[in-house]
PDB file of C-alpha atoms in Angstrom:
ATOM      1  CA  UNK A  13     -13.835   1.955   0.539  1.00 60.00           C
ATOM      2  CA  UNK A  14     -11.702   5.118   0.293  1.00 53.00           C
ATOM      3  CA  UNK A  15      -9.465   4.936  -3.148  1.00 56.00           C
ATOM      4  CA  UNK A  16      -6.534   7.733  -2.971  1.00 54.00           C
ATOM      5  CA  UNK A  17      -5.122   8.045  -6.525  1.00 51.00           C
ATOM      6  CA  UNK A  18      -1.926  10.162  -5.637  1.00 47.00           C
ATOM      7  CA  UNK A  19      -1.269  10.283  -9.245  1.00 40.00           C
ATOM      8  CA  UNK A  20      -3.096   9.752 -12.145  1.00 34.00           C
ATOM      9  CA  UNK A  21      -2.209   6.784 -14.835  1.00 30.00           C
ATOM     10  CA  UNK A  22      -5.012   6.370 -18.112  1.00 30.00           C
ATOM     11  CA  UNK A  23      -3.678   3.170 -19.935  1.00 29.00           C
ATOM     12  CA  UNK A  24      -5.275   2.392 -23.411  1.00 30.00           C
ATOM     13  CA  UNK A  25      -5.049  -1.077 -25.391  1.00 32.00           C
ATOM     14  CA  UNK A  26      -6.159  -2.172 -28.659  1.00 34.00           C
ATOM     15  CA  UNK A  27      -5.586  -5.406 -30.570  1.00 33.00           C
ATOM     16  CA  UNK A  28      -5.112  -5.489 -33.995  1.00 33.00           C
ATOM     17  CA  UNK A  29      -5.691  -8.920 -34.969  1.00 32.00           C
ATOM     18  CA  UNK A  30      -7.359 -11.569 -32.582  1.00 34.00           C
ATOM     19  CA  UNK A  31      -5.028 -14.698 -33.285  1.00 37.00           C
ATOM     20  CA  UNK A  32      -1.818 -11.964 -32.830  1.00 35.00           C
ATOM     21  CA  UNK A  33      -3.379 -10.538 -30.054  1.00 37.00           C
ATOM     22  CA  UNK A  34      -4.351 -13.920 -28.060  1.00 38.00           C
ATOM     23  CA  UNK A  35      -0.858 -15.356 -28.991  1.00 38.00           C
ATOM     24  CA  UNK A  36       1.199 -12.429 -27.741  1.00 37.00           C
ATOM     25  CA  UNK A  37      -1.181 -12.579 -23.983  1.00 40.00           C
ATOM     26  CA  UNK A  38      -0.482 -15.885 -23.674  1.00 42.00           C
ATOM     27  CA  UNK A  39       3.256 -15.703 -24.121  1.00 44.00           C
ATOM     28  CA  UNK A  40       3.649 -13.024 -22.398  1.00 46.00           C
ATOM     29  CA  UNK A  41       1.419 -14.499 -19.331  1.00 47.00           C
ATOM     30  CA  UNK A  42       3.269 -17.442 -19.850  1.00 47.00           C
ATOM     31  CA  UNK A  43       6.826 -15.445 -18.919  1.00 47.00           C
ATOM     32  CA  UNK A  44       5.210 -13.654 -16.219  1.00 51.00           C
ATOM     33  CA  UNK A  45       4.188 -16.625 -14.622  1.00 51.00           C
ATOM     34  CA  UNK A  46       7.697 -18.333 -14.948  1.00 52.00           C
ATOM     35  CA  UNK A  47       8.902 -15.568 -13.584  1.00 53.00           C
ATOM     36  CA  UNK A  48       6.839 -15.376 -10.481  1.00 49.00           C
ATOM     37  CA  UNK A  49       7.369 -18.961  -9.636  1.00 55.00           C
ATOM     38  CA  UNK A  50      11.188 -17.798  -9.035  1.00 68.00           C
ATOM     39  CA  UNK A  51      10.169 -15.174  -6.873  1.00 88.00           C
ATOM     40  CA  UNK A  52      10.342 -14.798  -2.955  1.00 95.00           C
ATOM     41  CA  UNK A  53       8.622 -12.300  -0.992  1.00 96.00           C
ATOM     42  CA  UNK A  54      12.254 -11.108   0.236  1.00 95.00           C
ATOM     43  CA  UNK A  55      13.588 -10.995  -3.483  1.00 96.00           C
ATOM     44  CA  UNK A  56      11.066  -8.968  -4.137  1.00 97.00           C
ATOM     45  CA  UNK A  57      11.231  -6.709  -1.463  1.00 97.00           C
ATOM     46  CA  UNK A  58      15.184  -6.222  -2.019  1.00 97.00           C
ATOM     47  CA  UNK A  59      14.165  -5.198  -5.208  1.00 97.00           C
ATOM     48  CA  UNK A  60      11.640  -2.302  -4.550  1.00 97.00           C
ATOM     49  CA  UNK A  61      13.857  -1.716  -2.247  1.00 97.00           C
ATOM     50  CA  UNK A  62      17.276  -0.816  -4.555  1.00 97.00           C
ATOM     51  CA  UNK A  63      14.554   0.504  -6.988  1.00 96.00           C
ATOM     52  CA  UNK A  64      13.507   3.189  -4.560  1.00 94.00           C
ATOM     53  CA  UNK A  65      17.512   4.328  -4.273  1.00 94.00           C
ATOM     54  CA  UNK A  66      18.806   1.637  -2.275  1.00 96.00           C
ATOM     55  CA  UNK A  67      18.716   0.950   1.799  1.00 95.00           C
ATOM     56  CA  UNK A  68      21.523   3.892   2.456  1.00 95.00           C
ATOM     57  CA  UNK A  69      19.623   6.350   0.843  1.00 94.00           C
ATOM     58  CA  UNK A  70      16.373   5.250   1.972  1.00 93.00           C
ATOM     59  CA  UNK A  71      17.729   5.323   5.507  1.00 93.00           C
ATOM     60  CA  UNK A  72      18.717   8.936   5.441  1.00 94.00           C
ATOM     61  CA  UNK A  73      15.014  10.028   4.947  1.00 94.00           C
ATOM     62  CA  UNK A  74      13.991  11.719   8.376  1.00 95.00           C
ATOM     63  CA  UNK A  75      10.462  12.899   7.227  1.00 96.00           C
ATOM     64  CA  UNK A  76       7.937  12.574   4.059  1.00 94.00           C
ATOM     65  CA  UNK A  77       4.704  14.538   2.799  1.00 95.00           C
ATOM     66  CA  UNK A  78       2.521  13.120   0.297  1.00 90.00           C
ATOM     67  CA  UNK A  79      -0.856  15.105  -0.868  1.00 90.00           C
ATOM     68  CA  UNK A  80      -3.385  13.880  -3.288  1.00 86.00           C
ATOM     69  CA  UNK A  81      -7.156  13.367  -4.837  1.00 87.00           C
ATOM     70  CA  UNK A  82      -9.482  10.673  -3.552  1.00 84.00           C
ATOM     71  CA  UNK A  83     -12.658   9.329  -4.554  1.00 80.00           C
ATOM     72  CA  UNK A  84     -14.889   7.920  -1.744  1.00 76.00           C
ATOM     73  CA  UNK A  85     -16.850   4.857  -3.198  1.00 69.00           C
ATOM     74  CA  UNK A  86     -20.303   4.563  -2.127  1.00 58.00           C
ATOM     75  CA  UNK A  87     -20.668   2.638   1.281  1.00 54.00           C
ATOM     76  CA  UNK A  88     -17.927   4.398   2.944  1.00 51.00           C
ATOM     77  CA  UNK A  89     -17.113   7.321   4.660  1.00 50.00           C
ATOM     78  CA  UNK A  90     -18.884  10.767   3.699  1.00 49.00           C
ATOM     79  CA  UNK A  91     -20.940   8.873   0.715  1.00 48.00           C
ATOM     80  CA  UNK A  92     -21.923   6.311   3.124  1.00 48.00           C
ATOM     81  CA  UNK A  93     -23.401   8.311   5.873  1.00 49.00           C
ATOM     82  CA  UNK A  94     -26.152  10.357   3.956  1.00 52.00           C
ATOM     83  CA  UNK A  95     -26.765   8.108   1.373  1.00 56.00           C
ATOM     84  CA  UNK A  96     -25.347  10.127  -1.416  1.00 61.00           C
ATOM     85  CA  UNK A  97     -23.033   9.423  -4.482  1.00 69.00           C
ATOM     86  CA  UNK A  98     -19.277   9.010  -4.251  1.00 74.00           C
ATOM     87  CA  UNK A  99     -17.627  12.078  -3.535  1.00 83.00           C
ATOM     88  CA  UNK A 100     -14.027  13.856  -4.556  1.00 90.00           C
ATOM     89  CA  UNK A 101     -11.694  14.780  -2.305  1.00 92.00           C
ATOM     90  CA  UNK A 102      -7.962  15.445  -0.741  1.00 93.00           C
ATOM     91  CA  UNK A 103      -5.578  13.443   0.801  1.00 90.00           C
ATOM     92  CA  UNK A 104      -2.403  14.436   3.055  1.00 95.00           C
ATOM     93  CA  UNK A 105      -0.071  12.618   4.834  1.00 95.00           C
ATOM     94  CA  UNK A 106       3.396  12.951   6.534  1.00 97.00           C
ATOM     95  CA  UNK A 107       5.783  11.247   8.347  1.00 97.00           C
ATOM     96  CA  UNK A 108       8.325  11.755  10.534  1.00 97.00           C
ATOM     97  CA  UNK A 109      11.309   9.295  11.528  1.00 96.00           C
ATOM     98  CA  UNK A 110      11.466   7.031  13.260  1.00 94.00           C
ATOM     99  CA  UNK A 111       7.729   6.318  14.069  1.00 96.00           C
ATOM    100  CA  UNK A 112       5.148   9.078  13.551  1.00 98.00           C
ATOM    101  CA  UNK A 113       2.199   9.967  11.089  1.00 97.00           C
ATOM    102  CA  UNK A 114      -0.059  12.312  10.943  1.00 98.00           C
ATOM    103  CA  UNK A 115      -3.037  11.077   8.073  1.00 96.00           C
ATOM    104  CA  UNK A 116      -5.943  13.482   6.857  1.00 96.00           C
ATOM    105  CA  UNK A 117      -8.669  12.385   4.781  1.00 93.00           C
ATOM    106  CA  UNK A 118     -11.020  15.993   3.461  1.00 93.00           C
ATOM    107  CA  UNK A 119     -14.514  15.653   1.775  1.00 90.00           C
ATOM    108  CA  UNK A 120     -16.064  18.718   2.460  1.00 87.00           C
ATOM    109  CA  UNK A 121     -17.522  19.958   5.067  1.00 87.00           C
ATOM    110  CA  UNK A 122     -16.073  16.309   6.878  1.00 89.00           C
ATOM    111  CA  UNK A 123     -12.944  15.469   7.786  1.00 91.00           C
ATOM    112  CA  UNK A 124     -11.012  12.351   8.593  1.00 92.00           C
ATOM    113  CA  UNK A 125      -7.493  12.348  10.829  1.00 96.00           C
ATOM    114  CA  UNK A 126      -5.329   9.407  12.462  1.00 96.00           C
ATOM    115  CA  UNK A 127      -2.482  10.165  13.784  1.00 98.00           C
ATOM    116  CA  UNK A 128       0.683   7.994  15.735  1.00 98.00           C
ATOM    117  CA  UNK A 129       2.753   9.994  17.913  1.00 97.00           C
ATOM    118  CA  UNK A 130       5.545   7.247  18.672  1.00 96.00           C
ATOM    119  CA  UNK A 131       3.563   6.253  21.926  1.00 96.00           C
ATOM    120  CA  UNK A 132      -0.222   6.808  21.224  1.00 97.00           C
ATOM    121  CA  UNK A 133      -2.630   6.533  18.291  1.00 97.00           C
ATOM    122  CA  UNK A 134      -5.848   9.457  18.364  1.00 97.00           C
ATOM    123  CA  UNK A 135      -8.001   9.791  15.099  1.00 96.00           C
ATOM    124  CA  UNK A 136     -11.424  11.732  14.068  1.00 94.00           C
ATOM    125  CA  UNK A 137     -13.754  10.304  11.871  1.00 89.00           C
ATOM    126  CA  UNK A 138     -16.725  12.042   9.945  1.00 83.00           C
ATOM    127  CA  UNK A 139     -19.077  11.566  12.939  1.00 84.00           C
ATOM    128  CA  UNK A 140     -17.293  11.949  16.010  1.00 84.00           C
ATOM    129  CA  UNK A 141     -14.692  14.596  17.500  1.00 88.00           C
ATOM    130  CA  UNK A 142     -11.201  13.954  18.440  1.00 94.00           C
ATOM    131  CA  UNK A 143     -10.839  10.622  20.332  1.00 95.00           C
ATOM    132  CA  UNK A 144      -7.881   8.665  21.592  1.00 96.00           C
ATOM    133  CA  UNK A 145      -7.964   5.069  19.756  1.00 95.00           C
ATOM    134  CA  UNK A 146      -7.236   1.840  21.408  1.00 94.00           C
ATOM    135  CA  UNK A 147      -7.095  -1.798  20.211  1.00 92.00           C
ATOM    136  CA  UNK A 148      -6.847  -3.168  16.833  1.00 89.00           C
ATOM    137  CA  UNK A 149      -7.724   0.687  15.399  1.00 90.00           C
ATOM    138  CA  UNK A 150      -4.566   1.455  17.702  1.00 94.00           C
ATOM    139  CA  UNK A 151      -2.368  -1.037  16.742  1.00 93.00           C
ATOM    140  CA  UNK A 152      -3.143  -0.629  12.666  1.00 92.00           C
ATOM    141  CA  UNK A 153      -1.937   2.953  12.649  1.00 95.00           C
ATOM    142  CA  UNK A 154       1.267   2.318  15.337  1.00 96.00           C
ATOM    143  CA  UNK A 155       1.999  -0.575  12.589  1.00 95.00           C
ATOM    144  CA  UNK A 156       1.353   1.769   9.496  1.00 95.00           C
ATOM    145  CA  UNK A 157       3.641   4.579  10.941  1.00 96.00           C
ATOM    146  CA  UNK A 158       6.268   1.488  11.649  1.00 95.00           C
ATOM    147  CA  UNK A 159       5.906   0.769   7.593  1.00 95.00           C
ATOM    148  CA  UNK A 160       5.748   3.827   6.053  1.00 95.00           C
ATOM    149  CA  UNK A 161       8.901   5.164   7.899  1.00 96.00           C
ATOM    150  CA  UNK A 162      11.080   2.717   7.205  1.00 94.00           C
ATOM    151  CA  UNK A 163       9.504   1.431   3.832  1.00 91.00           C
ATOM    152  CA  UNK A 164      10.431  -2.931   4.545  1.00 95.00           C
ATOM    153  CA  UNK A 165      14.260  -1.992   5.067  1.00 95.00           C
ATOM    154  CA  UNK A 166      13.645  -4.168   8.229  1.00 90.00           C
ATOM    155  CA  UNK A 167      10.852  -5.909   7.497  1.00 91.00           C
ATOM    156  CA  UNK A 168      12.698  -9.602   9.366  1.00 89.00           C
ATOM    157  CA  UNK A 169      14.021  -7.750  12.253  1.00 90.00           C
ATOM    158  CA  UNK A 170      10.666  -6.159  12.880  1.00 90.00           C
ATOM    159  CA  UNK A 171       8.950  -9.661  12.349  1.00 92.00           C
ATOM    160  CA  UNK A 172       6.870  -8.081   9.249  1.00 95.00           C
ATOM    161  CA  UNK A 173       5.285 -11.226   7.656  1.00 96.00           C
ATOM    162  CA  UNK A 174       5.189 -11.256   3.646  1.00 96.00           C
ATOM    163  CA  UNK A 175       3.363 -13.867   1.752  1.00 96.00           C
ATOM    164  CA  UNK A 176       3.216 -13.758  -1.912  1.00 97.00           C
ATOM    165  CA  UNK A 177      -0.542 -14.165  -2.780  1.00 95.00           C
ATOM    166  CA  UNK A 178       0.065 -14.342  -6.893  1.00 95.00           C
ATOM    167  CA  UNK A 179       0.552 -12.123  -9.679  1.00 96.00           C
ATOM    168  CA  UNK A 180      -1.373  -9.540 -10.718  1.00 96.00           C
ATOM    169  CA  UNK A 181      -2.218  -6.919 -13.144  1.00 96.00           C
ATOM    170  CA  UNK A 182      -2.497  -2.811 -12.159  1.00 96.00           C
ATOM    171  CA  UNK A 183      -3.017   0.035 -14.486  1.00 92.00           C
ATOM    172  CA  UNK A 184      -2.384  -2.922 -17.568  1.00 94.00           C
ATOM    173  CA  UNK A 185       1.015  -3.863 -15.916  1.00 95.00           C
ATOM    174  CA  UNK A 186       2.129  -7.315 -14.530  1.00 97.00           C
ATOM    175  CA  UNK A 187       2.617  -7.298 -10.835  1.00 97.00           C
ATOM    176  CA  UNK A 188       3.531  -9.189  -8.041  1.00 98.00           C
ATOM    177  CA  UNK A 189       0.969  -9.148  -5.225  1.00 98.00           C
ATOM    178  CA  UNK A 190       2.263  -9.368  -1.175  1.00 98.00           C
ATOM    179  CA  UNK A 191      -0.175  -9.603   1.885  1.00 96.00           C
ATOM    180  CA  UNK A 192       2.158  -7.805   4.604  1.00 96.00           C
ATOM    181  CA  UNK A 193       1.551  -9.089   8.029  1.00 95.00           C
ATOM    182  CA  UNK A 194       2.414  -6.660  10.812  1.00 94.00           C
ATOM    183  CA  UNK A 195       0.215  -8.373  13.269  1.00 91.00           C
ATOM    184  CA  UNK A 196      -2.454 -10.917  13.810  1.00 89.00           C
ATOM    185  CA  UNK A 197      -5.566  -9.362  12.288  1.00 88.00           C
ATOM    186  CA  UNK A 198      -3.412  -6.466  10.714  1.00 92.00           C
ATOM    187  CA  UNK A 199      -2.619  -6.548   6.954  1.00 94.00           C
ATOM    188  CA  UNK A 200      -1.911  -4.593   3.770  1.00 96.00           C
ATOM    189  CA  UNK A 201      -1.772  -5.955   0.507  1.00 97.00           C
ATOM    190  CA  UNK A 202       0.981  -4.371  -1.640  1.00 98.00           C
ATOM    191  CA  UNK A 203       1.482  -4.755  -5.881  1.00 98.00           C
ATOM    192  CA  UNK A 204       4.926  -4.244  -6.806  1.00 98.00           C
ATOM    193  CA  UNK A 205       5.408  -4.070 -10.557  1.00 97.00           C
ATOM    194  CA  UNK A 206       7.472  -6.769 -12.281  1.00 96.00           C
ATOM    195  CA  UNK A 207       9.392  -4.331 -14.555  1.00 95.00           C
ATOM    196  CA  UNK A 208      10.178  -1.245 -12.268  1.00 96.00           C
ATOM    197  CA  UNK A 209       9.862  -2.630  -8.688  1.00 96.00           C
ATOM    198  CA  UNK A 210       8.257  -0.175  -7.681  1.00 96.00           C
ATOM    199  CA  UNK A 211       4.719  -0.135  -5.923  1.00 97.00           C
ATOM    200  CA  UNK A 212       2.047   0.316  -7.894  1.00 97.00           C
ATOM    201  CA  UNK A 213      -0.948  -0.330  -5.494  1.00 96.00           C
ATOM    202  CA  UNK A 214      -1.497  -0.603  -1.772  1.00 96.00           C
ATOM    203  CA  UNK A 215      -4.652  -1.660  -0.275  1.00 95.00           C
ATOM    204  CA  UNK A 216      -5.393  -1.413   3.577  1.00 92.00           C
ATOM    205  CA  UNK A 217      -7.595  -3.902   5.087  1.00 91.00           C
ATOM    206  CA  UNK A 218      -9.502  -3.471   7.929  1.00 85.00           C
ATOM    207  CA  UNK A 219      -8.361  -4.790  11.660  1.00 80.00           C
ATOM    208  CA  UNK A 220      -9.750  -8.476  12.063  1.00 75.00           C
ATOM    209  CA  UNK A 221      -9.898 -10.457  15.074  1.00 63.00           C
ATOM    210  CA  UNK A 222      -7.375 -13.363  14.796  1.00 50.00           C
ATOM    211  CA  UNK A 223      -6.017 -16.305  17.409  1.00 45.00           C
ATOM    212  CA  UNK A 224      -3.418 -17.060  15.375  1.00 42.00           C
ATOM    213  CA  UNK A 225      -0.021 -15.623  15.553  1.00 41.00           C
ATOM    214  CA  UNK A 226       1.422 -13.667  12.571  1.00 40.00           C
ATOM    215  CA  UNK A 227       3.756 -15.956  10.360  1.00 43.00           C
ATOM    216  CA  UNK A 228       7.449 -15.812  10.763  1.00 44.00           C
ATOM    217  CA  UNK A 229       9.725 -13.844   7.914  1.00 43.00           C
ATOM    218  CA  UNK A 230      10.790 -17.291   6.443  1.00 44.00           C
ATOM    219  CA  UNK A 231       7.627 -18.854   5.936  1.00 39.00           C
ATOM    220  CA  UNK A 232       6.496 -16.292   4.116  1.00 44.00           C
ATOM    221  CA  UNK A 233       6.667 -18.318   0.983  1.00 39.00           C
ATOM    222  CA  UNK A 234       3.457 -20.540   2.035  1.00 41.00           C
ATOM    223  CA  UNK A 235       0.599 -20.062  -0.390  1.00 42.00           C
ATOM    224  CA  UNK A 236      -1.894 -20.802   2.368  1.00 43.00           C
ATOM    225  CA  UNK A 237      -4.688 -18.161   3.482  1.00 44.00           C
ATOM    226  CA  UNK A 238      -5.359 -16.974   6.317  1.00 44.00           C
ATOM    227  CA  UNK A 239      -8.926 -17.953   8.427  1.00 47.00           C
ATOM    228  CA  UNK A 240     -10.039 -14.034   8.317  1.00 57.00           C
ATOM    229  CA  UNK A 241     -10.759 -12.427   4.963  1.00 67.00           C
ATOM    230  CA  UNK A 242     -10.022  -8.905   5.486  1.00 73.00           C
ATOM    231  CA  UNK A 243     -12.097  -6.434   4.575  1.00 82.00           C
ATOM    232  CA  UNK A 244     -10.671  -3.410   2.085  1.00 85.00           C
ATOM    233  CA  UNK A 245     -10.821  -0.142   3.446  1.00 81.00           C
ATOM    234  CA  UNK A 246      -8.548   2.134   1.522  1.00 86.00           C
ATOM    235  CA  UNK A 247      -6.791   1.576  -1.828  1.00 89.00           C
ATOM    236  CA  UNK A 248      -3.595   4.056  -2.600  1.00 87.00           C
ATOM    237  CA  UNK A 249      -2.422   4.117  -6.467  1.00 89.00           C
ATOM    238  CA  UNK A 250       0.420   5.166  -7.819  1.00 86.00           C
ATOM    239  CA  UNK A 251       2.561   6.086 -10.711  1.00 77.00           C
ATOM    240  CA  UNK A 252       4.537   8.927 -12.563  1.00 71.00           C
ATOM    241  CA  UNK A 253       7.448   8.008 -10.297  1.00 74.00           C
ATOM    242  CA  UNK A 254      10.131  10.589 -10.677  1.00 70.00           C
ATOM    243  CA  UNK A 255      14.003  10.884 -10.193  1.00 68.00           C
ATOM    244  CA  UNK A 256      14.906  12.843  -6.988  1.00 64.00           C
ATOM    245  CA  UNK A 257      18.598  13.776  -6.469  1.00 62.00           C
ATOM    246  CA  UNK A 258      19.890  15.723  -3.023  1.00 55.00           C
ATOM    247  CA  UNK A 259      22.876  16.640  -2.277  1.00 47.00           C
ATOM    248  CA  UNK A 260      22.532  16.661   1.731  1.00 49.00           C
TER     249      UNK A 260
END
């Protein structure tokens, strides 16, 4: 599994007392956990959503560029295919409104693309050359462009499934944990924390094969799983959010 850290968070914790310190995790797991139970995959979303600067302002964003370090973990990618240890890297992406992406993964010499161009998915993986994608691979990156352009601001009307899997912790901070359902066999589970709202963690699973239909918008409440387990393939952290003002 690929894990992009595109910024860096240390978190330290000591206790001072045992009795003080187990009395003060279980209150405070005790509030967290009332608080989830009042909780709805939509409230939640609203509220990452108004976090992030609102739906207006969100919807006036015509393009995006992230860059960052990655770490490929051993049985993946670049470290997988000769055997060796995990290995640093960079990270790009960008978007572009309504619908397109353009990803890049770099561990040198190798380097990974996917790309959506509104119509068509093509990627390039460490082993092979440029090659137009079809299927499930297809589908996960037309459905990641879909998300990452218009960050859940229409998650119902674009039947985007959310299920709220349990709380969480990321980094040392109490989060609520969504599996997003774009399609059948097509997930990403997403931590939002419970102070900020803002995502902390995002982890892409790997395309499974499915029969059953995603789950509608309002039954996204059901604590049921689904018959797949899917697999983890990359895991995005983040933190150091910072205040952007423009004036266009």
């Amino acid at each position: 599994m690929t894990k992009v850290d595109e910024r860096q968070l240390e978190c330290h914790s000591a206790g001072r007392r045992l009795v003080r310190a187990a009395t003060i995790s279980f209150s405070l797991f005790f509030i967290a956990a009332s608080a989830g139970f009042a909780q709805t995959p939509q409230k939640i979303i609203d509220q990452y959503i108004q976090a992030e600067g609102g739906a207006r302002a969100l919807g006036k964003i015509q393009s995006v560029a992230i860059s960052g370090s990655l770490r490929a973990v051993a049985g993946s990618g670049a470290s997988a295919a000769d055997g060796s240890a995990p290995q640093s890297g960079s990270y790009s992406l960008i978007t572009k409104s309504p619908n397109k992406l353009y990803s890049e993964i770099i561990i040198e010499p190798r380097r990974m693309i996917a790309a959506y161009n509104g119509k068509s998915a093509w990627g390039q993986d460490f082993s092979t050359g440029p090659r137009t994608l079809t299927g499930n691979d297809a589908l996960r990156w037309e459905f990641t462009a879909q998300y990452l352009n218009t960050r859940l601001l229409n998650a119902k009307k674009d039947k985007i499934a959310a299920r709220l899997s349990g709380m969480d912790s990321v980094h040392g901070r109490f989060v609520y944990h969504l599996q997003i359902t774009f399609a059948p066999g097509i997930t990403r589970d997403v931590f939002f924390d419970g102070q900020s709202h803002l995502i902390l963690r995002e982890i892409v699973n790997m395309p499974v094969q499915s029969s059953r239909s995603a789950a509608a918008p309002d039954a996204a409440t059901s604590s049921g799983s689904s018959a797949a387990s899917p697999q983890p393939v990359e895991q995005y952290d983040y933190d150091d959010y910072r205040s952007e003002e423009h004036t266009s």
